[in-house]
Coordinates of C-alpha atoms in Angstrom, one line a residue:
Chain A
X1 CA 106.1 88.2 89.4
X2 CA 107.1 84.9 89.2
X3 CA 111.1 84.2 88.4
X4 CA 112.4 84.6 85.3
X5 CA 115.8 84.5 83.8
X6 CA 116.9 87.7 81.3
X7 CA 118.0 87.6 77.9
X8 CA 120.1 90.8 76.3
X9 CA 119.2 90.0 72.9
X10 CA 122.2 91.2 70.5
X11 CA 119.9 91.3 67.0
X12 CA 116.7 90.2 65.9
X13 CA 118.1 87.0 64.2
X14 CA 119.9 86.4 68.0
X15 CA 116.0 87.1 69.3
X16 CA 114.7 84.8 67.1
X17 CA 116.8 81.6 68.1
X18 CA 115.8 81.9 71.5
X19 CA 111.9 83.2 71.5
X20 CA 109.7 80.1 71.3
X21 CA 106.3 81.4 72.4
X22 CA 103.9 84.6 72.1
X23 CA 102.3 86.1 74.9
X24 CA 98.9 85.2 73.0
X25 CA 100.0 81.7 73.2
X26 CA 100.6 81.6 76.9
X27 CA 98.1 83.8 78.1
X28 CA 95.4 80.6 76.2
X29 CA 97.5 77.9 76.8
X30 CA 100.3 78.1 79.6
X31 CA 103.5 75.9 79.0
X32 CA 106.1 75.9 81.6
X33 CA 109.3 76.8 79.4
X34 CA 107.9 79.7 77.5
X35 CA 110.3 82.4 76.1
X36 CA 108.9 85.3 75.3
X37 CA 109.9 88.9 73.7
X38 CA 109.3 92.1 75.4
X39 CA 110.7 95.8 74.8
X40 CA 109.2 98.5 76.5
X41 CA 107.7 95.6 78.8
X42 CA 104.6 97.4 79.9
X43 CA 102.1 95.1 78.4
X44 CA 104.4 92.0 79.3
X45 CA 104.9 93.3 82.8
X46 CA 101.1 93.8 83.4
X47 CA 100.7 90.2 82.6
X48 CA 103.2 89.1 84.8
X49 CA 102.4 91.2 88.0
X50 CA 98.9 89.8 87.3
X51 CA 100.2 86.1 87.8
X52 CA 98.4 85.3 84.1
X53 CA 101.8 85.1 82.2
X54 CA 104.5 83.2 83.5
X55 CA 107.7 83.2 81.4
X56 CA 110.7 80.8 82.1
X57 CA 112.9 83.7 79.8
X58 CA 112.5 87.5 79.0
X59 CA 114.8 88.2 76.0
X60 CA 114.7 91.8 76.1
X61 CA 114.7 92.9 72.6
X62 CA 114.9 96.7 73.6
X63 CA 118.4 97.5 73.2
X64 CA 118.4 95.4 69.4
X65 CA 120.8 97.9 67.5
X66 CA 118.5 99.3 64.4
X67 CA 115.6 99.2 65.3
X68 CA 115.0 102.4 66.8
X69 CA 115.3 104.7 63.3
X70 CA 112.7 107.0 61.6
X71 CA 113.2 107.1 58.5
X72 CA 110.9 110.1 55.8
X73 CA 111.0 110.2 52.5
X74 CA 108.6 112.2 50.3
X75 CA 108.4 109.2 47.6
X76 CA 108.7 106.3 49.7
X77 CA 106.9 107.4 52.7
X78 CA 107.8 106.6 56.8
X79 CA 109.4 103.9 57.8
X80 CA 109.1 104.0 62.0
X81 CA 111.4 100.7 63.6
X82 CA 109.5 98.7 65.8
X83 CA 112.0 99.8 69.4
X84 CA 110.9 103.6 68.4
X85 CA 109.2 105.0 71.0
X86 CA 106.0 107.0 71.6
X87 CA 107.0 109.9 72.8
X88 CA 109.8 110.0 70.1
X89 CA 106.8 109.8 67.4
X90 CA 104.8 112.3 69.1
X91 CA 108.1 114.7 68.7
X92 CA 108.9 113.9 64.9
X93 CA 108.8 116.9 63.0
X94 CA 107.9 115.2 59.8
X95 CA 105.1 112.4 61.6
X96 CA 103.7 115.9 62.6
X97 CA 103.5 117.5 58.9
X98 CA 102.3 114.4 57.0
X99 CA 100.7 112.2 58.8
X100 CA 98.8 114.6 61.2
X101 CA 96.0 111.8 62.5
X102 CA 98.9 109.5 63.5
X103 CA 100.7 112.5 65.8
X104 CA 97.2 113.0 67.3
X105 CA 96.9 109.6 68.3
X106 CA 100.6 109.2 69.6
X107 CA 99.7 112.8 72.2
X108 CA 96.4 111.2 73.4
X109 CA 97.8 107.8 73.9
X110 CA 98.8 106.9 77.6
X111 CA 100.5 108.9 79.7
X112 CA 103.7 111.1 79.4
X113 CA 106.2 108.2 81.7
X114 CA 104.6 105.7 79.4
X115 CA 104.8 107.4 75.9
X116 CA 108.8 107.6 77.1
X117 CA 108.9 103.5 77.8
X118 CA 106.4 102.2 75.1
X119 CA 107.2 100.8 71.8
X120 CA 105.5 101.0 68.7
X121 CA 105.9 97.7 68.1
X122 CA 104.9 96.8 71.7
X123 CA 101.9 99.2 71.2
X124 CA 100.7 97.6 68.5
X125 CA 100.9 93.8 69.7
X126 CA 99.6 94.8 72.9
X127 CA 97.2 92.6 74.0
X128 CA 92.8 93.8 74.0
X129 CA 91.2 95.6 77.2
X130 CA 88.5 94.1 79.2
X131 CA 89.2 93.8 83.1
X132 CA 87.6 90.4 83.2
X133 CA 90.5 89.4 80.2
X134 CA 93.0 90.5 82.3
X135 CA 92.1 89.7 85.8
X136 CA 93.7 86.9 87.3
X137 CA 90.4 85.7 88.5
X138 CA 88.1 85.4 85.4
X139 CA 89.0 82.1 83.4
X140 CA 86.9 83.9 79.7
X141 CA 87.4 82.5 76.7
X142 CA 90.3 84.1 75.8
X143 CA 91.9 82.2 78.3
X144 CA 91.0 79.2 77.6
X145 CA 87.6 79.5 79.6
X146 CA 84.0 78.2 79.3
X147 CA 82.5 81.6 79.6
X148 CA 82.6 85.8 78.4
X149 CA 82.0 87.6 81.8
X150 CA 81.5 91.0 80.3
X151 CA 78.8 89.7 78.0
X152 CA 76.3 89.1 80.6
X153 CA 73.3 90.9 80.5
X154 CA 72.7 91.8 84.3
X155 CA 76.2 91.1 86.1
X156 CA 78.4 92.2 82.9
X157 CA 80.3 95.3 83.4
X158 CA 80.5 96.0 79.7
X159 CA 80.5 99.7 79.2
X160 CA 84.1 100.0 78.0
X161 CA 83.3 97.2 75.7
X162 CA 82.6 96.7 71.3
X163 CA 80.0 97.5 69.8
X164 CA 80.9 95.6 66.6
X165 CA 81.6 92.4 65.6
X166 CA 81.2 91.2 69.3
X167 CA 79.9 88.1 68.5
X168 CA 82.3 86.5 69.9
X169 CA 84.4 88.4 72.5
X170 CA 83.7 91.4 73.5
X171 CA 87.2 92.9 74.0
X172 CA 88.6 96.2 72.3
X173 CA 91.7 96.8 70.8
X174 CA 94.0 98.9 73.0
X175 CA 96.2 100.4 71.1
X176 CA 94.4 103.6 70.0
X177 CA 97.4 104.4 67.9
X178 CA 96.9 101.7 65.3
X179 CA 93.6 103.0 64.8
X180 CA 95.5 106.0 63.2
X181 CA 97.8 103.8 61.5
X182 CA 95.5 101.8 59.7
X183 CA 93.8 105.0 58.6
X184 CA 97.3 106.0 56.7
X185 CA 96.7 102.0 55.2
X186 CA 99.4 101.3 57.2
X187 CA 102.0 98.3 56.8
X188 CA 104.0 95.7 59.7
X189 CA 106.8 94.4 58.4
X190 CA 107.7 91.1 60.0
X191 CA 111.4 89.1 60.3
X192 CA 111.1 85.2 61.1
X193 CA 113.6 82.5 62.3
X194 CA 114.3 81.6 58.9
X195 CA 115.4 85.2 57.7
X196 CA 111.9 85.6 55.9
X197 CA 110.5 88.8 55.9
X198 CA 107.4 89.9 55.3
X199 CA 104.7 92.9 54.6
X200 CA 101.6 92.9 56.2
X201 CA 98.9 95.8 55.7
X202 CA 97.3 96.9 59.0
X203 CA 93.5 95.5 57.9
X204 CA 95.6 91.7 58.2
X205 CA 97.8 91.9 61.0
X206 CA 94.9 92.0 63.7
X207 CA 92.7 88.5 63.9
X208 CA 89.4 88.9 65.1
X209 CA 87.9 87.2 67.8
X210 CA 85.5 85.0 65.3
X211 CA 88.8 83.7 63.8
X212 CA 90.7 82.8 66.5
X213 CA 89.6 83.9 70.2
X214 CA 93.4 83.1 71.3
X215 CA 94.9 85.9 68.9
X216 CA 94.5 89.7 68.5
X217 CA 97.4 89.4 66.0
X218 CA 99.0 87.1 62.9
X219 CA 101.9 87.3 65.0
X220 CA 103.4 83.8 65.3
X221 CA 106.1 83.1 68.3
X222 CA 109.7 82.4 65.7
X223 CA 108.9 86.5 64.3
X224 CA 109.4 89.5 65.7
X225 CA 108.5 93.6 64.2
X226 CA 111.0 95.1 62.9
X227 CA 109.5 98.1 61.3
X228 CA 106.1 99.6 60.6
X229 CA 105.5 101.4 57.4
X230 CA 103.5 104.2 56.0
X231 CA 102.5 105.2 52.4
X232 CA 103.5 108.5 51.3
X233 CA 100.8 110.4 51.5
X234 CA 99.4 112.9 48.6
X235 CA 99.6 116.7 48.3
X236 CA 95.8 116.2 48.8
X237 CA 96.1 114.1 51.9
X238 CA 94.4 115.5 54.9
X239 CA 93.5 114.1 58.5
X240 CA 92.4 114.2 61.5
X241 CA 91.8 111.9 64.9
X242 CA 89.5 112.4 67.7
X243 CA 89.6 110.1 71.0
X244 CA 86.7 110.2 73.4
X245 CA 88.2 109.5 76.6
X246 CA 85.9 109.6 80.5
X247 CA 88.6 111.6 81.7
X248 CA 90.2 114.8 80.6
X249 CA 93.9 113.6 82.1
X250 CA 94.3 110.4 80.6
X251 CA 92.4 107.1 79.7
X252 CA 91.5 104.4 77.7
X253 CA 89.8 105.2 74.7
X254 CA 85.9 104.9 74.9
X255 CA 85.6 105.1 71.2
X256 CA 88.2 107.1 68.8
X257 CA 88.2 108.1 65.0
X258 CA 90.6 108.3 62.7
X259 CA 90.1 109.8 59.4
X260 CA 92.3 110.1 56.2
X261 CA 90.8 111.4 52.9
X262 CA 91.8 112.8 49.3
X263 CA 90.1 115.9 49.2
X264 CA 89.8 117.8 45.6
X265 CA 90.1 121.5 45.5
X266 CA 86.3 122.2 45.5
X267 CA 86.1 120.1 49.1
X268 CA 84.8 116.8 47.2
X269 CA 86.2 113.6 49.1
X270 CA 87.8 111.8 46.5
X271 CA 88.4 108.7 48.8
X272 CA 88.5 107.9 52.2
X273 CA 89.9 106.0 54.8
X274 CA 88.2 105.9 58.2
X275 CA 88.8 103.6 61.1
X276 CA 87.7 103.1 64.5
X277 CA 89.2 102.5 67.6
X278 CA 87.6 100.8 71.2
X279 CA 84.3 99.9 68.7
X280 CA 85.5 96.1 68.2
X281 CA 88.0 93.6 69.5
X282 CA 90.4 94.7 66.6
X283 CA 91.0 98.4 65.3
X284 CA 87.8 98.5 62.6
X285 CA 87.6 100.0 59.3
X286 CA 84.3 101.0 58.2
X287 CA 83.8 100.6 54.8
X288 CA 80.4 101.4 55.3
X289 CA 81.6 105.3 56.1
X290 CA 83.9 105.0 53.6
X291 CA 81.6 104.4 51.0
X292 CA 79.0 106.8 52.3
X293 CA 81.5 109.8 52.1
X294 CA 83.3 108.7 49.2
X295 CA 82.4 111.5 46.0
X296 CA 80.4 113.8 47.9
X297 CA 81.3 117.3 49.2
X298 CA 82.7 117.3 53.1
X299 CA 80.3 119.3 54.5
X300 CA 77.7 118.8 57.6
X301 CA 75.0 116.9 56.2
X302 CA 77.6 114.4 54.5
X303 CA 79.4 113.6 57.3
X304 CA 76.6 112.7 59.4
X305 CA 75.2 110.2 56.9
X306 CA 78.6 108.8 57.3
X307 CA 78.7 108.7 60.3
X308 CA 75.6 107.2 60.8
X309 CA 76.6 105.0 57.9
X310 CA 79.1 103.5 60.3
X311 CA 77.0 103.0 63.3
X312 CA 74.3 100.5 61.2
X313 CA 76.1 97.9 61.6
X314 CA 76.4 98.1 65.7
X315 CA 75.0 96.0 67.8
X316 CA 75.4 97.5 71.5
X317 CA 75.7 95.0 75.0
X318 CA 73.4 96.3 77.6
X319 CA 76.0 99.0 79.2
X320 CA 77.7 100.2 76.2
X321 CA 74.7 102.1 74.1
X322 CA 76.0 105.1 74.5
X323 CA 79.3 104.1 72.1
X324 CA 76.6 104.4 69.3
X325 CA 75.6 108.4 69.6
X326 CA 79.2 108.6 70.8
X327 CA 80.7 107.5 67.7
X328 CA 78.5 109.5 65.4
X329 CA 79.2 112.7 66.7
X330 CA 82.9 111.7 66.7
X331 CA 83.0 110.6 63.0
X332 CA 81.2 113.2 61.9
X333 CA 83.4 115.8 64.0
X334 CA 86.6 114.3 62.7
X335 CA 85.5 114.5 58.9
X336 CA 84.4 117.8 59.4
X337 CA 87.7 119.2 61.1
X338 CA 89.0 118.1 57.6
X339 CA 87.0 120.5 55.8
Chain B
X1 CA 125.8 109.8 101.2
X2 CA 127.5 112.3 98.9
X3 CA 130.1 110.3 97.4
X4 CA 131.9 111.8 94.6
X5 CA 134.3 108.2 93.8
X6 CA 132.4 107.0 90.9
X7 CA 132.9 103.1 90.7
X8 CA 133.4 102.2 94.0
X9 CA 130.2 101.5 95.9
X10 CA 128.3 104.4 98.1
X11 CA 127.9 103.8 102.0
X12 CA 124.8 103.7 102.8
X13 CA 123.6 106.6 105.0
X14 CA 124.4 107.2 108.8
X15 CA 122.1 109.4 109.4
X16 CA 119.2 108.3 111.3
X17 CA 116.0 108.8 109.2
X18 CA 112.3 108.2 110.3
X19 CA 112.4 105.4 107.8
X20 CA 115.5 103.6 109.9
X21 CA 114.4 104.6 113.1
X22 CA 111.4 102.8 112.7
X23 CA 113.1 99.7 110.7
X24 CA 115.9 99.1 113.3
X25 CA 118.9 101.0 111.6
X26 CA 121.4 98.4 112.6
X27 CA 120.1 95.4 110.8
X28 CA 119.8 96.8 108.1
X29 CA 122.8 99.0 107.4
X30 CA 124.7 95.7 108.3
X31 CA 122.8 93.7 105.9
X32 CA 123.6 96.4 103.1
X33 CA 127.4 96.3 103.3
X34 CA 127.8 93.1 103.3
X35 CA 125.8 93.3 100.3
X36 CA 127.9 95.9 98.8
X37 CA 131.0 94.4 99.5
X38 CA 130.2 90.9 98.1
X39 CA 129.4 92.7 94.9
X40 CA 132.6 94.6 94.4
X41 CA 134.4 91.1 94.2
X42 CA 132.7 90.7 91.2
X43 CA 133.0 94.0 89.6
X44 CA 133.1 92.5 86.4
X45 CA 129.9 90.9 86.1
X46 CA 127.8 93.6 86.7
X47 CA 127.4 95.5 83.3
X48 CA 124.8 93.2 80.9
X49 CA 126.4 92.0 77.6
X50 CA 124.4 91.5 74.9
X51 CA 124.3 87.7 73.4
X52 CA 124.3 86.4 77.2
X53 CA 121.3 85.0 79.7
X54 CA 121.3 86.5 83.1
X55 CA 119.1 84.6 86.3
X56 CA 116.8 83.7 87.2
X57 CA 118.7 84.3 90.6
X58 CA 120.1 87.1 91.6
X59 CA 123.5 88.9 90.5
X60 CA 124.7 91.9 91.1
X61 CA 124.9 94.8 88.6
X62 CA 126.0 98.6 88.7
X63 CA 123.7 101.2 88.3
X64 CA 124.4 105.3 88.1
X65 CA 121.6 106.5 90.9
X66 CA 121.7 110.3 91.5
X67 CA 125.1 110.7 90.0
X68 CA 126.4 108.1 92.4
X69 CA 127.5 104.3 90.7
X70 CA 125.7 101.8 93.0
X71 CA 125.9 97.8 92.7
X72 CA 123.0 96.0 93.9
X73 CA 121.8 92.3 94.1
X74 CA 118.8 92.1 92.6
X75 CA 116.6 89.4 89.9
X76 CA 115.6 90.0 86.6
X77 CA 112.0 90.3 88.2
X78 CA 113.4 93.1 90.4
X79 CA 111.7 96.1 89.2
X80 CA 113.6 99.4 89.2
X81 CA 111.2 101.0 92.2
X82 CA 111.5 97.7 94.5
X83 CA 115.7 98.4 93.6
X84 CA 115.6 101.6 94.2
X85 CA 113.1 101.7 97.5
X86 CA 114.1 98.2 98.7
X87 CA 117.8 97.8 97.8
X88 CA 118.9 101.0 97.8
X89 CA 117.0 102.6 100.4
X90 CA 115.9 105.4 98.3
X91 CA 112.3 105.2 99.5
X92 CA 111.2 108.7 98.2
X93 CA 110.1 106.6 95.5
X94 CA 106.7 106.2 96.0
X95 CA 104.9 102.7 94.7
X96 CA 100.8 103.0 94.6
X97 CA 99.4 101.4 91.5
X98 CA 102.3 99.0 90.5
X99 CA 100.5 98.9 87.3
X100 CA 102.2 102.6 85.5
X101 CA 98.8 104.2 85.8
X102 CA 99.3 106.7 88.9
X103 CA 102.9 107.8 88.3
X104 CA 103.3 108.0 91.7
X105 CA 107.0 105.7 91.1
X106 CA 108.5 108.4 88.4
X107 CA 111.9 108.4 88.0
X108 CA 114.0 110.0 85.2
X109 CA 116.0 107.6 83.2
X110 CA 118.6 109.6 81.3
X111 CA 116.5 112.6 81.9
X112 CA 113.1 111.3 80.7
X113 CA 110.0 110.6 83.2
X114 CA 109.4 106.8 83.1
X115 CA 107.5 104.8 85.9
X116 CA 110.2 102.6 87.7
X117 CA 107.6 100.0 88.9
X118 CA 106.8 98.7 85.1
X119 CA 110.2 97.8 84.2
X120 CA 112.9 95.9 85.4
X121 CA 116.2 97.3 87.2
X122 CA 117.8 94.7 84.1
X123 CA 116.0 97.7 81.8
X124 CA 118.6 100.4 83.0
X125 CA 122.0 99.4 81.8
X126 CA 124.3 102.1 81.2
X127 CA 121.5 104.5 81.6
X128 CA 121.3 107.2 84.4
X129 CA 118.4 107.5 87.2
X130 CA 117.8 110.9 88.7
X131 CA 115.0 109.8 91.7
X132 CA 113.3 112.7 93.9
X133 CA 115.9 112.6 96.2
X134 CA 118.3 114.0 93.6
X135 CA 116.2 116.5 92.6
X136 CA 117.2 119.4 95.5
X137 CA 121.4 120.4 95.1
X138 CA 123.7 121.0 98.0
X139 CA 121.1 121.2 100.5
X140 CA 119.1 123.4 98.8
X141 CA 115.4 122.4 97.4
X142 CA 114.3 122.8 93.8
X143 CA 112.4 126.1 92.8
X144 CA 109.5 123.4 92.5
X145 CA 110.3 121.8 95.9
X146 CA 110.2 125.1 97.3
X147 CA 107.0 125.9 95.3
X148 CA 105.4 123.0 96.6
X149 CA 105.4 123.4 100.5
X150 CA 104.6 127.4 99.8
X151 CA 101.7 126.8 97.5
X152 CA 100.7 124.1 100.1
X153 CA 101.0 122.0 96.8
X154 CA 101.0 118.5 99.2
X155 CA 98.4 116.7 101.2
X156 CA 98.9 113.3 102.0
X157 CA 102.2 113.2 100.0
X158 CA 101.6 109.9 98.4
X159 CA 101.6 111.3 94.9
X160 CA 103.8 114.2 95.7
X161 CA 107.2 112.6 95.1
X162 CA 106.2 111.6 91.3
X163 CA 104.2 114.9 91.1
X164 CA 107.1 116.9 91.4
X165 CA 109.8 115.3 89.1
X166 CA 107.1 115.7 86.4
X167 CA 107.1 119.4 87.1
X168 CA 110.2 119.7 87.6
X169 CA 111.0 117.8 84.1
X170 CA 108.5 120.0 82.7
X171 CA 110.2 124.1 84.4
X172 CA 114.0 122.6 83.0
X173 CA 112.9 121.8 79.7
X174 CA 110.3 124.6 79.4
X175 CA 111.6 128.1 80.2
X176 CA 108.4 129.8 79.3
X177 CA 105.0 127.0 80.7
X178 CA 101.5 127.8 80.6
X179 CA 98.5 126.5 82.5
X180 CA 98.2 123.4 79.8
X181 CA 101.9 122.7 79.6
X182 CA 101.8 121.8 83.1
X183 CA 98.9 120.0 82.7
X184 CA 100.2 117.7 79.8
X185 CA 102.5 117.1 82.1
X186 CA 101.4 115.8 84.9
X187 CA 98.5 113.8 83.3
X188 CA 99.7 110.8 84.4
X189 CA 100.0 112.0 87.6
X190 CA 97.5 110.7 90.0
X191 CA 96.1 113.0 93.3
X192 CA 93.6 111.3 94.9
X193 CA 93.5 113.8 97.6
X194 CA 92.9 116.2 94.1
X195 CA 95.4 118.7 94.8
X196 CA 96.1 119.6 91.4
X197 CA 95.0 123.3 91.8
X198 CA 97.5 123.8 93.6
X199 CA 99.9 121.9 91.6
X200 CA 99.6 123.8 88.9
X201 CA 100.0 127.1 91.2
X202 CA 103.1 126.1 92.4
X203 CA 104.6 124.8 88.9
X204 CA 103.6 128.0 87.7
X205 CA 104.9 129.8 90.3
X206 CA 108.7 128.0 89.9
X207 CA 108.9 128.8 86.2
X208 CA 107.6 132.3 87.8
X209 CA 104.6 132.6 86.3
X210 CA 100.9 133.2 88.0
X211 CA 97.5 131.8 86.7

């Protein structure tokens, strides 16, 4: 890692006076004075070790008093602060009860160390996965390059790679746990320099590739997370996630389902809310799914059409075809576990 | 090496060690007290306040290792497994990945399993690290430890370290495991050699239970 000078950040408006960059922005464009934010520091460490992100500062906003509170209340819903960390989500009582999908996510997500280091917040700004994105060696055009490596029709090792809206770069959102989130409609509240704060649903925090290839996130370098916020959800709220993973320990996510619906008493979806995870370069929502199951009873023959609904839409790279079966079976599986 | 007198620094250890032996243990226990005893003349620098920037060069903080306070010179780009294996000569501390994916560097700070090569020694503050080597008490090894060498739980011993706090975290929080508790557990534990058969034997066997 390269030398860097540490700053113990006393509050987020402290934070704010002395951030002036984004890892996005310095992982396109490197300037030589960047300071940047980091909490649990995984992400922001990987980048470092990997000579990609070179920081002047690290203001370490992990010991910020506040912003490490979960907060439940039946009208209001869950409020989860930004330093709060995975494993202490995957251990909340009440995350467990109501928001079932999002403790799934949480269990599956990384490893046991990390669930005890990561942030939510970190998790969620955590930049995409594709080994040619992150490697040192691969100038792509995320960084700033004249080429996508993993696109490549013979030398591309795209297997782990999206499916959908790929048109661009081919990257998928790591953070498995947002694709729960944005299933609960999800909301990122965001502070800024000048004491602004703001609410952001899930569907408009994450910037695809077409919009910006230098930005998985709105996230501009004077704000910083504070909290991430969920609805309440109804007495008719049910869910369920799935993650299909190559390993049984622990791995990336090779495609995984989150699934929220308003189920009437005779098993008719009144609406739903169904995202997926490792399918595109941001967490996706398929409205096509949505609409497909939306009115019509849960059973079998529903939630494959919805399913399949889903998978229309993909357009495979030459290693990743099996994503498509892959996700049917999963969609279907995880509206059907509902039922 | 078992010095109670929290605050002051710890010697470092006499005893000759394989590790030592092969380093040259003269250099290098030199080189450490003079490193110690530089930082005590600045025992007041050494806990991070909040509001303050610390580096890039490095300074020397305190840090509770074992149950012992140690002060250490180290950078803000010091991770807390290159403290602990390289400053601190606590080398049971294994580093394979460097990348938090094998677990291999798992240390407990304030009890929980983290991986001490993805964040820095700045991360640990008032914090306390357990490492393997203060897992066995007054000479005598962990049920687990024990476990381990009689379940033949070990093969080439780069994952074993990191292994065993996991289990051990797991048989101290869990009185009653089963086959998949120990396997949540350790799944970001990383055998190459594929030993985990008789990982989970031996974990088993410590919270006395059989497959």
């Amino acid at each position: 890692m390269n030398k860097f000078s540490w700053y113990e950040a006393k509050s987020v408006e402290d934070a704010l006076q002395q951030v002036n960059s984004t890892v996005s922005e310095q992982l396109y464009k490197h300037t030589d004075k960047a300071s940047i934010f980091k909490s649990g520091g995984v992400d922001v460490f990987d980048w470092v070790k990997e000579g990609l992100l070179k920081p002047q500062k690290i203001i370490n906003i992990r010991n910020i008093p506040g912003l490490d509170k979960i907060d439940y209340d039946r009208k209001k819903g869950m409020s989860i602060g930004s330093n709060v960390t995975l494993a202490e989500i995957a251990s909340n009582p009440e995350i467990k009860t109501n928001y079932l999908a999002l403790h799934q996510a949480v269990n599956h997500a990384a490893t046991p160390q990390l669930r005890n280091m990561s942030t939510l917040g970190g998790n969620i700004a955590q930049r995409n996965r594709c080994w040619y994105f992150r490697s040192g060696d691969h100038d792509c055009f995320r960084k700033e390059g004249d080429r996508c490596f993993a696109r490549h029709s013979e030398t591309g090792e795209n297997e782990n790679h999206a499916i959908i809206d790929n048109g661009s770069c081919v990257s998928v959102h790591a953070s498995s746990i947002s694709t729960a989130l944005m299933a609960f409609n999800a909301s990122v509240v965001i502070l800024n320099s000048e004491g602004e704060k703001k609410k952001v649903a899930m569907d408009d925090f994450f910037v695809t590739a077409a919009k910006d290839i230098a930005m998985e996130n709105i996230l501009q370098a004077k704000e910083i997370i504070t909290e991430i916020i969920l609805p309440a959800p109804s007495k008719n709220t049910k869910s369920a996630y799935i993650k299909q993973v190559a390993r049984e320990s622990y791995d990336w996510s090779l495609g995984d389902v989150a699934v929220v619906l308003e189920v009437s008493g005779n098993a008719t979806c009144r609406s739903a809310s169904i995202v997926l995870g490792a399918a595109a370069p941001v967490p996706y929502r398929s409205m096509e799914a949505q609409q497909a199951l939306e009115n019509k009873t849960i059973n079998s023959e529903n939630a494959l059409a919805a399913a399949e609904a889903a998978m229309t839409i993909a357009r495979p790279l030459a290693k990743n075809g099996y994503k498509v079966p892959l996700f049917v079976a999963t969609i279907k599986q995880a509206i059907l576990e509902i039922s | 090496m078992e010095d109670k007198n929290q605050g002051s620094e710890s010697k470092p250890t006499k005893a000759i060690t394989r590790r030592s032996f092969i380093r040259g243990a003269g250099l290098s226990t030199a080189g450490s007290v003079l490193l110690t005893t530089n930082a005590l003349a600045f025992a007041h620098k050494e806990q991070l306040v909040t509001g303050e920037e610390y580096g890039p060069e490095a300074m020397t903080i305190k840090m509770k290792v074992n149950g012992m306070m140690k002060s250490l010179s180290v950078e803000p780009r010091t991770t807390l497994a290159s403290a602990l294996r390289d400053h601190l000569e606590l080398t049971g501390t294994k580093v394979v990945c460097d990348r938090g994916s094998c677990s291999a560097c798992t240390v407990y700070l304030d009890g929980k399993p983290v991986n001490a090569c993805m964040m820095s020694a700045f991360d640990v503050g008032d914090k306390e690290i357990t490492t393997i080597e203060g897992i066995a008490q007054n000479g005598e090894l962990h049920p687990v430890q024990q476990a381990f060498i009689e379940h033949d739980a070990s093969q080439c011993g780069y994952c074993t370290p990191g292994m065993i706090m996991s289990c051990v975290h797991l048989v101290e929080n869990n009185t009653d495991p089963n086959l998949e508790d120990v396997k949540n557990a350790t799944r970001g534990n990383l055998c190459r050699c594929g030993t985990y058969p008789n990982v989970f034997k031996a974990t088993l066997a410590a919270a006395k239970k059989t497959i």
